[in-house]
Short mmCIF file of C-alpha atoms in Angstrom, two decimals:
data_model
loop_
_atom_site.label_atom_id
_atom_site.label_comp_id
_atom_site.label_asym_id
_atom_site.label_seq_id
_atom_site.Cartn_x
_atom_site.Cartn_y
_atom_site.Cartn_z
CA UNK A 5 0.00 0.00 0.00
CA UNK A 6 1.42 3.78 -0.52
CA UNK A 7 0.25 6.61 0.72
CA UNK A 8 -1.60 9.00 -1.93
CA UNK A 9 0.28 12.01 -0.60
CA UNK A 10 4.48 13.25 -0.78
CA UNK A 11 6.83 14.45 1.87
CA UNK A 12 6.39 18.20 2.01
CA UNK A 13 6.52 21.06 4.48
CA UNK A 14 3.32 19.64 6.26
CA UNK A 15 4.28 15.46 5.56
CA UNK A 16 7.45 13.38 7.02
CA UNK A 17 7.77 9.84 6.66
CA UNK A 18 9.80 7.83 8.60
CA UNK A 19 10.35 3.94 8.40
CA UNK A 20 10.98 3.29 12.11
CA UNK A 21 10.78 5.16 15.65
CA UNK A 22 14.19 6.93 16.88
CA UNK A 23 13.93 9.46 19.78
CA UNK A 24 15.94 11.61 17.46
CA UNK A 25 12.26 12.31 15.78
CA UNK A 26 11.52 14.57 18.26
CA UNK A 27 12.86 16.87 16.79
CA UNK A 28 10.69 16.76 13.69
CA UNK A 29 7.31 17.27 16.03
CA UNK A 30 9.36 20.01 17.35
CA UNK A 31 10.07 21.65 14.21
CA UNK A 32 5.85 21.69 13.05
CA UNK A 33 5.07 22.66 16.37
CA UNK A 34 7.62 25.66 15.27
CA UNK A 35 6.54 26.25 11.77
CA UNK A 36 2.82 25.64 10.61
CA UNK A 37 1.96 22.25 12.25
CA UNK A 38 2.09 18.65 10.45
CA UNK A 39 2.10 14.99 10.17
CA UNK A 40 4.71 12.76 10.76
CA UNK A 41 4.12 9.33 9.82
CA UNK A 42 5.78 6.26 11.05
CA UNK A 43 5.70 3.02 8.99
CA UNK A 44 6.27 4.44 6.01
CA UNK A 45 8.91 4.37 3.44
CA UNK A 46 10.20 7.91 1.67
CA UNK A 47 8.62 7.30 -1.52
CA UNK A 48 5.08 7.01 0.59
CA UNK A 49 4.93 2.66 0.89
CA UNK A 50 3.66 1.45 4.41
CA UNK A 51 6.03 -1.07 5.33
CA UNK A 52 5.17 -1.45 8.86
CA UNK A 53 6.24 -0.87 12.62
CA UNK A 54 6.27 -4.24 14.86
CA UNK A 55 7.03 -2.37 18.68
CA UNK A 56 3.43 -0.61 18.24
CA UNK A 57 1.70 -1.93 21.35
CA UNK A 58 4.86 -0.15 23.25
CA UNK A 59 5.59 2.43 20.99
CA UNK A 60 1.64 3.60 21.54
CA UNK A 61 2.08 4.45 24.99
CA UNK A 62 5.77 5.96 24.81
CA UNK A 63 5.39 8.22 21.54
CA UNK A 64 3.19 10.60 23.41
CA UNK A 65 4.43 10.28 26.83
CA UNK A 66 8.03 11.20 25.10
CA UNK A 67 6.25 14.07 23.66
CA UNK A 68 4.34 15.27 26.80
CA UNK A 69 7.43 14.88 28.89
CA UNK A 70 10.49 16.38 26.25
CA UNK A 71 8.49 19.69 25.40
CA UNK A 72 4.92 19.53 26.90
CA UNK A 73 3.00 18.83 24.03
CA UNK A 74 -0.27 17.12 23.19
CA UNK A 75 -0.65 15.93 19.68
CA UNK A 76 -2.61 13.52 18.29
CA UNK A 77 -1.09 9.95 18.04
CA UNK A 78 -2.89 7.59 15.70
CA UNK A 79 -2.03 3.57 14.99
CA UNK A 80 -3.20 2.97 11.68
CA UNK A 81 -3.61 -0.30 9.72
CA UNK A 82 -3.14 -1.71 6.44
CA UNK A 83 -4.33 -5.38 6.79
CA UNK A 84 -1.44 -6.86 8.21
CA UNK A 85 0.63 -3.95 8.28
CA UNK A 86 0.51 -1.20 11.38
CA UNK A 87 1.77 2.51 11.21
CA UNK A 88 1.59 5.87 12.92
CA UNK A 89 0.08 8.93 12.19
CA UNK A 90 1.29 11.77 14.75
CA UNK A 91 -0.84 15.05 14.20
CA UNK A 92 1.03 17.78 15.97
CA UNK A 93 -0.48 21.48 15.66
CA UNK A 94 1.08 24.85 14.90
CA UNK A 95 2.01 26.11 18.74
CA UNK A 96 1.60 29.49 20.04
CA UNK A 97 4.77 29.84 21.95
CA UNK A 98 8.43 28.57 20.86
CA UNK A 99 8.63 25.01 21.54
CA UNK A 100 12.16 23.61 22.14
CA UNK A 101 13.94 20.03 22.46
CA UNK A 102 16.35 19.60 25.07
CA UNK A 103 16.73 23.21 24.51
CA UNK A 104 17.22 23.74 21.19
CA UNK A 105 14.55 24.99 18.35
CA UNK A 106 13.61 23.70 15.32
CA UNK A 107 11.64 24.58 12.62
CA UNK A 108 10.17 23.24 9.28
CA UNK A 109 11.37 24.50 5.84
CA UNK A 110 10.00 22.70 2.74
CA UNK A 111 10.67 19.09 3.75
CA UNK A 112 13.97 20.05 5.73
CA UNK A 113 14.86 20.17 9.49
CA UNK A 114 16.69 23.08 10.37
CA UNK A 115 17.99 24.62 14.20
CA UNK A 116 17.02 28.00 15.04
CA UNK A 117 18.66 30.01 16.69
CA UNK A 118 20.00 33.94 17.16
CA UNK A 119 18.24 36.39 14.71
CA UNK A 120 16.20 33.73 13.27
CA UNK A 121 14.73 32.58 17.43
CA UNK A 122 13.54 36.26 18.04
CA UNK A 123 11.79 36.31 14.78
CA UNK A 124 10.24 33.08 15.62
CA UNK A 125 9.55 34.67 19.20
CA UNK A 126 8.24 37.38 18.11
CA UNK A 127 6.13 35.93 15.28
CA UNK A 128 3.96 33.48 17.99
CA UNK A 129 3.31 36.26 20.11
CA UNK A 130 1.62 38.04 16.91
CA UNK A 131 4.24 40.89 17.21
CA UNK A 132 6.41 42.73 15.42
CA UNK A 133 10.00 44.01 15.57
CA UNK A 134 8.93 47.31 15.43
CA UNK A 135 5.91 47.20 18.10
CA UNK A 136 8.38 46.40 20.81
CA UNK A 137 8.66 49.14 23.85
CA UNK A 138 12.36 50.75 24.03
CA UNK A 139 13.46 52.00 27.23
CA UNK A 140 15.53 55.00 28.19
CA UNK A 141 14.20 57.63 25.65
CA UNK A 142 11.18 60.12 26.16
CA UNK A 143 9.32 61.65 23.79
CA UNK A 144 11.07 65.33 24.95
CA UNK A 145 14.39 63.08 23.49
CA UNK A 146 12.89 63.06 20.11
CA UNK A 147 13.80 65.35 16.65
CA UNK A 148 11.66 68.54 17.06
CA UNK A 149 12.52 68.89 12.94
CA UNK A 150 11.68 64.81 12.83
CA UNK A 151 8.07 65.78 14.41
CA UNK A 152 8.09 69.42 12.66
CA UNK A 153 8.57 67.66 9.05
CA UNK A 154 5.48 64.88 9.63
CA UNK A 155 3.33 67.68 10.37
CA UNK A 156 4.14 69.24 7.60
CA UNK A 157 3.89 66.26 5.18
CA UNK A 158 0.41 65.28 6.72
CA UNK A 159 -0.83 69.06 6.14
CA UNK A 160 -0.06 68.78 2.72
CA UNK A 161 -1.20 65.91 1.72
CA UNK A 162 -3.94 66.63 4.18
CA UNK A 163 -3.86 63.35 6.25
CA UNK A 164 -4.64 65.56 8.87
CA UNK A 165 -6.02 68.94 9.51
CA UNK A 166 -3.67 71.55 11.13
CA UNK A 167 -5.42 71.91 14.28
CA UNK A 168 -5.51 67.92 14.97
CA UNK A 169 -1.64 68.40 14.74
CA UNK A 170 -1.52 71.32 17.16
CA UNK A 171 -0.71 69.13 20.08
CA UNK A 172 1.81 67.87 22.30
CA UNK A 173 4.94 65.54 21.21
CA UNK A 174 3.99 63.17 23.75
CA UNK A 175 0.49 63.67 22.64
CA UNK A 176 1.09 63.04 18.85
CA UNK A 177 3.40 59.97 19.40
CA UNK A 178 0.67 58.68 21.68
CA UNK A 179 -2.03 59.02 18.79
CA UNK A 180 0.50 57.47 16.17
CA UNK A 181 0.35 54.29 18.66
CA UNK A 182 4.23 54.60 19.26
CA UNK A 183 3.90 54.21 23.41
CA UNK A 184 3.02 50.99 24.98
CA UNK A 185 2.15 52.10 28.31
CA UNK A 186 4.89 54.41 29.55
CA UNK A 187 7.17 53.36 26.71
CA UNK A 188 7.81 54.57 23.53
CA UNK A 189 8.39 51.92 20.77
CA UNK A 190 10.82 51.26 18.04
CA UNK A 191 8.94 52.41 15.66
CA UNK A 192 8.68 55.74 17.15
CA UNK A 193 12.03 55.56 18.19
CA UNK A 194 13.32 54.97 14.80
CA UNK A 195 10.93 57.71 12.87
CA UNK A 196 11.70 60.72 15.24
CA UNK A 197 14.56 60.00 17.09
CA UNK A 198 17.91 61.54 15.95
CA UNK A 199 20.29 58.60 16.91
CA UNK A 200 18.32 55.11 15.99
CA UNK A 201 21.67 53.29 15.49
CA UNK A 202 21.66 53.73 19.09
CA UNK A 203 19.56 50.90 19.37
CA UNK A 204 19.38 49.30 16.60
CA UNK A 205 22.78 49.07 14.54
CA UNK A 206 22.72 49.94 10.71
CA UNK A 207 19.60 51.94 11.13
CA UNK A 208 21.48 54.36 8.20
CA UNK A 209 21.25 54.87 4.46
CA UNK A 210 24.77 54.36 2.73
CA UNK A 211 25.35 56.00 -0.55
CA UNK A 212 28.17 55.63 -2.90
CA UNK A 213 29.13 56.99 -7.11
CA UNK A 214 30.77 54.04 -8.80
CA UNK A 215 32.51 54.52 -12.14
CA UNK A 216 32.96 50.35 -12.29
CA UNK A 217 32.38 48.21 -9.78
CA UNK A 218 35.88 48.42 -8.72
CA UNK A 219 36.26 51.97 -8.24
CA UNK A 220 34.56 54.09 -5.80
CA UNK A 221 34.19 57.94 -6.61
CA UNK A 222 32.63 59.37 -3.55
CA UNK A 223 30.05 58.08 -0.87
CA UNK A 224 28.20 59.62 1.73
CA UNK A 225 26.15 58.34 5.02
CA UNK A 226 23.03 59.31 5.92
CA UNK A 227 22.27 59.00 9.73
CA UNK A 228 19.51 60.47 12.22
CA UNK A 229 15.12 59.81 12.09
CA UNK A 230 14.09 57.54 9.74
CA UNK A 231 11.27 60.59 8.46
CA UNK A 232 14.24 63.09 8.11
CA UNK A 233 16.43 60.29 6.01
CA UNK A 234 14.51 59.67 3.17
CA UNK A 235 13.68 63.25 1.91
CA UNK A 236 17.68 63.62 2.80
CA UNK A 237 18.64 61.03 0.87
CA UNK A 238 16.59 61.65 -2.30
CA UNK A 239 18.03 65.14 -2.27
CA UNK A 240 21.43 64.07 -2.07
CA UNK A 241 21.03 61.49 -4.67
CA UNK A 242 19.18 64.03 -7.24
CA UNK A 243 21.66 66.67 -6.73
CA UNK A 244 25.18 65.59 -6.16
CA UNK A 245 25.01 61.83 -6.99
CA UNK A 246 22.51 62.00 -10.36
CA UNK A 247 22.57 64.97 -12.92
CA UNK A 248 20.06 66.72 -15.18
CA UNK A 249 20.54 66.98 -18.54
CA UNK A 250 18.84 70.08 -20.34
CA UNK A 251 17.05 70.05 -23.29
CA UNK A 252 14.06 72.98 -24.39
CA UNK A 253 10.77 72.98 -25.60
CA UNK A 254 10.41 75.96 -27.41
CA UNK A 255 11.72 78.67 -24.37
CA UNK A 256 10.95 76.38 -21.71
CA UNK A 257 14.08 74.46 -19.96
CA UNK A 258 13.62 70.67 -18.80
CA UNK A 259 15.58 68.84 -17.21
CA UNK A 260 15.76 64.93 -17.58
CA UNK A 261 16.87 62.62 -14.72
CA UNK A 262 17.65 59.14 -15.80
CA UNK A 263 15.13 57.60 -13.22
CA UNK A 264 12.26 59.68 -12.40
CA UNK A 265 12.20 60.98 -8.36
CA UNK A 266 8.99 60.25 -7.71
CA UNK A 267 9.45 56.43 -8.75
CA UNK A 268 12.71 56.16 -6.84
CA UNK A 269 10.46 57.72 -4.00
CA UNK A 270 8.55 54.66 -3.66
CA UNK A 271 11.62 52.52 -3.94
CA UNK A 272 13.45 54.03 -1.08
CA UNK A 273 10.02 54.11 0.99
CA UNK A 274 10.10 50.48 -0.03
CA UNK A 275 13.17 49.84 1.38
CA UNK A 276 12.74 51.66 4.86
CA UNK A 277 9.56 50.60 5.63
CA UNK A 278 10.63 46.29 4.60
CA UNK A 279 14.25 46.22 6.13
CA UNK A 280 15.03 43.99 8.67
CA UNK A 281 16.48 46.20 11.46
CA UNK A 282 17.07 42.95 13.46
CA UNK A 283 20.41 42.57 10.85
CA UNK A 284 22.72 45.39 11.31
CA UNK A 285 23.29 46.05 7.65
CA UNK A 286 22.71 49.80 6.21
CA UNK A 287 20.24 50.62 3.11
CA UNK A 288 22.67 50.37 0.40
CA UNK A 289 22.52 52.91 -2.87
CA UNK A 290 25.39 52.53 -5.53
CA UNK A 291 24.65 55.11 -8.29
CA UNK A 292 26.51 54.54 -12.19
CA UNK A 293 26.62 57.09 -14.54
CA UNK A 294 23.62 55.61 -16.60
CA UNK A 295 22.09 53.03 -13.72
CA UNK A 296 21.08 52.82 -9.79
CA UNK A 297 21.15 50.01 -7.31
CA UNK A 298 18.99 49.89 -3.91
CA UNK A 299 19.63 47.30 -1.53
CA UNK A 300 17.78 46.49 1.73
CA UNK A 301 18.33 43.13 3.87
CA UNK A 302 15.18 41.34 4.63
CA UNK A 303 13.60 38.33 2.28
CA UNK A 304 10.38 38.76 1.21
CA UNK A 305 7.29 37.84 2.77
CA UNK A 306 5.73 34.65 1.84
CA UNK A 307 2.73 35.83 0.40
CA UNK A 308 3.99 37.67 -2.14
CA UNK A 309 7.34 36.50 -4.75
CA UNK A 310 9.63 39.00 -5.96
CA UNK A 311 8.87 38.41 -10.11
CA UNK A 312 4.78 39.88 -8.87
CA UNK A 313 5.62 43.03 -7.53
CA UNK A 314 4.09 44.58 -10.23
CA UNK A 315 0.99 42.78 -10.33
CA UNK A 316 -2.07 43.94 -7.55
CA UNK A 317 -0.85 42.20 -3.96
CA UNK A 318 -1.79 42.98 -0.66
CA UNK A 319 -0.06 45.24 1.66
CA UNK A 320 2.24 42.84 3.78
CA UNK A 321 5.31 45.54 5.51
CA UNK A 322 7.60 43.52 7.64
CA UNK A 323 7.00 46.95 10.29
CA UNK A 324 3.75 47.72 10.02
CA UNK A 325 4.20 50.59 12.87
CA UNK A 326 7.09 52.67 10.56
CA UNK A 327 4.47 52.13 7.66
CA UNK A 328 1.68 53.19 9.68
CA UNK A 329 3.48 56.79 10.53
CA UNK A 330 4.83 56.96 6.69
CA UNK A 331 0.83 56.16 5.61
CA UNK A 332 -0.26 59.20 8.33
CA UNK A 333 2.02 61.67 6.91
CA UNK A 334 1.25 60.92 3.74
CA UNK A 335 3.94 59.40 2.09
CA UNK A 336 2.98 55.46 1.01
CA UNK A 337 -0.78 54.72 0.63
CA UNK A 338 -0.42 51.07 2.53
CA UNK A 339 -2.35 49.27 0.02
CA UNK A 340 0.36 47.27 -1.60
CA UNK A 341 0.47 49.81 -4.92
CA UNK A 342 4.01 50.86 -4.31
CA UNK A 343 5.06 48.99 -7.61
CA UNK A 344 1.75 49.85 -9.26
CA UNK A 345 2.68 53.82 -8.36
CA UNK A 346 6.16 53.22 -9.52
CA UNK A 347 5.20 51.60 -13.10
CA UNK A 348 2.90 54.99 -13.05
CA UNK A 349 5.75 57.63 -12.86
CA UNK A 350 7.70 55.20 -15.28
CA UNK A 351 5.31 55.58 -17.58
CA UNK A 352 4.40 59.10 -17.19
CA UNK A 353 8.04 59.68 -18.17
CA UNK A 354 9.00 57.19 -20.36
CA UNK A 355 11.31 55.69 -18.40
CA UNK A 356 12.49 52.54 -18.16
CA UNK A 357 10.69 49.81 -15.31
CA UNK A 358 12.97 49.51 -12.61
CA UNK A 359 14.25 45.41 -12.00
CA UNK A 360 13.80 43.95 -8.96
CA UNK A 361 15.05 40.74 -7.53
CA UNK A 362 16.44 38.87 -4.23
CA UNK A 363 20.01 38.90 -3.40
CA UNK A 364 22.20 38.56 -0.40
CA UNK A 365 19.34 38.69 1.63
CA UNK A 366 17.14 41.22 0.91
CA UNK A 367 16.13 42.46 -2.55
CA UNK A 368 17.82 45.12 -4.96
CA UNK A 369 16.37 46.81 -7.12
CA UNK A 370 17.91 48.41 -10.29
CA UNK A 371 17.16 51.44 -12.23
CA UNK A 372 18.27 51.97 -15.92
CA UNK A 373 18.56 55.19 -17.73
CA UNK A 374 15.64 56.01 -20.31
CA UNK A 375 15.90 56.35 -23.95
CA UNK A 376 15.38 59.84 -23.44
CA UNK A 377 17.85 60.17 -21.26
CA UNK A 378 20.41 58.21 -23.54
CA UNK A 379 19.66 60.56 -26.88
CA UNK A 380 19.83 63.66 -24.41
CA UNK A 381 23.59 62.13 -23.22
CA UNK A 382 24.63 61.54 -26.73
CA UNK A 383 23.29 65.05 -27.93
CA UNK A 384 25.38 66.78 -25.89
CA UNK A 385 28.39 63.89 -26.36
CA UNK A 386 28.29 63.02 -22.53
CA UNK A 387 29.14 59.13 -22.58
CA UNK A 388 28.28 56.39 -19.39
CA UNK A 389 31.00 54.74 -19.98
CA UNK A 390 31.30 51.94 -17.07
CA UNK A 391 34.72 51.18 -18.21
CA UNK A 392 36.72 54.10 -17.42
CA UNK A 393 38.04 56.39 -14.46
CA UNK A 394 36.36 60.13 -15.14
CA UNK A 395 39.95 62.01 -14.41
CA UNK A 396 41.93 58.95 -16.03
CA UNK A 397 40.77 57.97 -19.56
CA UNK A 398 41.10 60.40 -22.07
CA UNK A 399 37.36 59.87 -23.88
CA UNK A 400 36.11 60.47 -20.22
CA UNK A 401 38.27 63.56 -19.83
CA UNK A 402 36.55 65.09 -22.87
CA UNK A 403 33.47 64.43 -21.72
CA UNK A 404 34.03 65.89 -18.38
CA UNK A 405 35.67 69.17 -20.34
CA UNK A 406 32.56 69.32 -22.54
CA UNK A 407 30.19 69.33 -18.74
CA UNK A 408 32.37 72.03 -17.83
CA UNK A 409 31.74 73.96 -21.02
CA UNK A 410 28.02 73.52 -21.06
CA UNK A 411 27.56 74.51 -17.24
CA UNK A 412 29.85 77.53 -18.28
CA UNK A 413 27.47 78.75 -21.23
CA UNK A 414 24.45 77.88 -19.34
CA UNK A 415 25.97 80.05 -16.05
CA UNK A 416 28.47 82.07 -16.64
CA UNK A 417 29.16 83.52 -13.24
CA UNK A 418 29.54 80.04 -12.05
CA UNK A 419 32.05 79.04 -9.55
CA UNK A 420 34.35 76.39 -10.06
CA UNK A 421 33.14 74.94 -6.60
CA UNK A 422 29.83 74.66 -8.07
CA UNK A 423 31.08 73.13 -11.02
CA UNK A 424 32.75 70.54 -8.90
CA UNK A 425 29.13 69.93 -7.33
CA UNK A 426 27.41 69.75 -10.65
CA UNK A 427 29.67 67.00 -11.91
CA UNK A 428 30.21 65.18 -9.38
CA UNK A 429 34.16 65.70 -9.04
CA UNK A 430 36.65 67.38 -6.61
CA UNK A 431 37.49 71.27 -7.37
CA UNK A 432 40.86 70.46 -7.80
CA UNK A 433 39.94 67.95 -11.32
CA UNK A 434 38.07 70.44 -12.20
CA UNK A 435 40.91 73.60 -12.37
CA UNK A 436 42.94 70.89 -13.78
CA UNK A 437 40.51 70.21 -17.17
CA UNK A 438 40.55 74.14 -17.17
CA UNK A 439 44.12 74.56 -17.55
CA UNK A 440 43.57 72.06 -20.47
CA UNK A 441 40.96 74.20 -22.08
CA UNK A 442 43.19 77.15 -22.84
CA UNK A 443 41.86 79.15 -25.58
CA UNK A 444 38.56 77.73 -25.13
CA UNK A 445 37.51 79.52 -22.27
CA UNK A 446 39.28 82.24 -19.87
CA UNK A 447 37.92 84.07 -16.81
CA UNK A 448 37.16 87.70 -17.37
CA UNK A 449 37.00 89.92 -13.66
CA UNK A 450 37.67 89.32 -10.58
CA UNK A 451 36.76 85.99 -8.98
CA UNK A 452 33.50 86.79 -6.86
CA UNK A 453 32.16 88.69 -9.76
CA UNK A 454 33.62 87.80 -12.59
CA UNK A 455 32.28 85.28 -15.42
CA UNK A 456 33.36 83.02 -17.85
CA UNK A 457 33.82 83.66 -21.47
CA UNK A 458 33.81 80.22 -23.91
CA UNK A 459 35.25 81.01 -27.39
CA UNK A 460 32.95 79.38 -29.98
CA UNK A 461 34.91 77.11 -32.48
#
């Protein structure tokens, strides 16, 4: 006889008794309950147990008396042939064996223990990282611009009215459900407090330019309330990191970022609100000169797979309590449309849909430059070449030259300092490809009010 079913997260077989099986009841008590049979060969054939009439009585008083369960222990019979059937139920509390955890993944055993035994902790007590209290900190400690700035954001997008906001720190924090009872909580700690990585290491956004993967321009930190260091960030990124190239239609002046903001908005949202702050690894942002990376650690929940982002999903954040103050201030609608909102602006803009996937993890998402974009760069003879070093290559050291050009006919009373900024290079390269451009362009005045003069060809 076989059994019309396959070992799977929920289904072990096992031909014989060992005490070592313990661990598998363990493990479903731990994950989301099963069956473990015993009798029965791998591929699902009952081949029988002959110690039944004693293995009846100690299976479940080994059980009771290793981790205090009850679970349902069934002898079963085909004809001649006797097997067990041990139900055991998805537990509300971490169940261990001799002191160690287990849990079920697909049809594997595997221990628990560190990160992965507060998750599981957490998880049976239905809560969340971010719900937990945090002691030490009052809500005088908090970022008066952290509390300033949601007010502002919820006024404007008019989550609430001014005079609901004319309260109390304590009294707002209290109304964004970030005390339990005299404490605040994580997630209000890490939204308006100025030094998260206090408690919770790699609370920070790291940012860094990369000409190749092997060499490192510039990077920058961002540090301080989680509220303050997203609209931080995306200024950083859209001003020093990611440049504007400048076409016209007609008199009017546009400007064309590779990657719309508004779509790399939801992205970084995305990536605050689903990070695992239980690992102590920063949000990670390596900008190219014609592509973007964003890395978070933190796997995906199970309800939802990485390739169906884009398609309409539920709203499952790993901390529900930071999403809750984003949602109140305005910035993420909590839905689950972050990726629908995101395909929007790409649209909108032509721009190309960003790529996410899982890796090392947590999931990182990349961010291509647009057609539009490309023609602009080649209009004005700016290449993204990955392959080169901007002050050591030649073709890149026109290119820079030809930036410096353009940003001296479109401002002439520019400084070189703000050339520096524009391009993304130290003042120093930049007086250096001036000294090359002799005859092309010279200085006329003094330097605070002089201008630039660039002799057409």
């Amino acid at each position: 006889m076989f059994l019309q079913k396959n070992e799977n997260q929920d289904i072990e077989f096992k031909q014989s008794w060992r005490d070592e099986y313990l661990k598998w009841i363990c493990a479903f008590a731990n994950s989301n309950g099963g069956k473990l049979y015993i009798g029965v060969k791998d591929n699902g054939e009952v081949c029988g147990i002959e110690d039944f009439h004693k293995l009846t009585e100690d299976i479940p008083n080994k059980i009771r008396h290793t981790m205090g369960l009850l679970c349902e222990v069934n002898l079963l019979s085909d004809k001649t042939l006797k097997y067990f059937e041990i139900g055991v139920e998805k537990y509300p509390f971490p169940v261990s064996y001799h002191g160690k955890y287990y849990k079920r993944i697909g049809s594997t055993l595997q221990k628990i223990s560190g990160l992965e035994l507060d998750k599981l902790i957490l998880s049976v007590q239905g809560r969340t990282w971010d719900s937990i209290p945090v002691p030490y900190i009052k809500s005088e400690d908090l970022d008066k611009k952290a509390i300033e700035r949601f007010k502002q954001k919820a006024i404007m997008r008019e989550r609430y009215t001014k005079e609901a906001l004319d309260v109390s720190s304590e009294t707002l924090i209290r109304n964004l459900l970030g005390y339990e009872n005299e404490y605040l909580t994580r997630a209000a700690m890490m939204c308006f407090y100025d030094n998260p990585e206090k408690f919770c290491s790699g609370a920070y956004i790291k940012i860094a330019y990369f000409q190749t993967d092997a060499d490192i321009v510039f990077q920058d930190e961002i540090h301080g309330a989680l509220i303050n260091q997203v609209d931080e960030a995306l200024d950083l990124i859209y001003t020093k990191y990611m440049k504007a190239l400048i076409d016209y239609d007609g008199i009017y002046r546009r400007e064309t970022y590779f990657f719309p903001i508004d779509a790399f908005r939801e992205l970084l949202l995305n990536a605050v609100i689903h990070k695992d702050y239980m690992q102590p690894y920063p949000i990670q942002i390596k900008v190219y000169p014609s592509k973007i990376l964003i890395w978070n650690i933190g796997a995906m929940p199970e309800q939802i797979k990485v390739e169906n982002l884009y398609e309409t999903h539920f709203s499952v954040p790993r901390n529900p309590n930071i999403a809750s103050v984003f949602f109140k201030c305005g910035s993420i609608e909590s839905w689950g449309r972050g990726y629908y909102n995101i395909a929007q602006y790409c649209k909108a803009q032509d721009a190309v849909l960003p790529i996410p996937e899982e890796n090392s993890g947590g999931i990182v998402v990349q961010c291509n430059a647009s057609e539009k974009y490309i023609k602009l760069a080649e209009k004005w003879n700016i290449t993204n070449n990955d392959e080169s070093s901007p002050e050591s290559s030649p073709e890149s050291s026109l290119t820079t030259a030809q930036k410096i050009l353009f940003f001296m006919k479109e401002k002439p009373s520019i400084t070189t300092q703000e050339i520096a900024d524009k391009i993304g290079i130290s003042k120093r390269a930049v007086l250096k490809q001036i000294a090359n451009l002799k005859g092309k362009v010279e200085h006329i005045g003094s330097t605070k009010k002089g201008y630039w003069k660039v002799n057409e060809e």
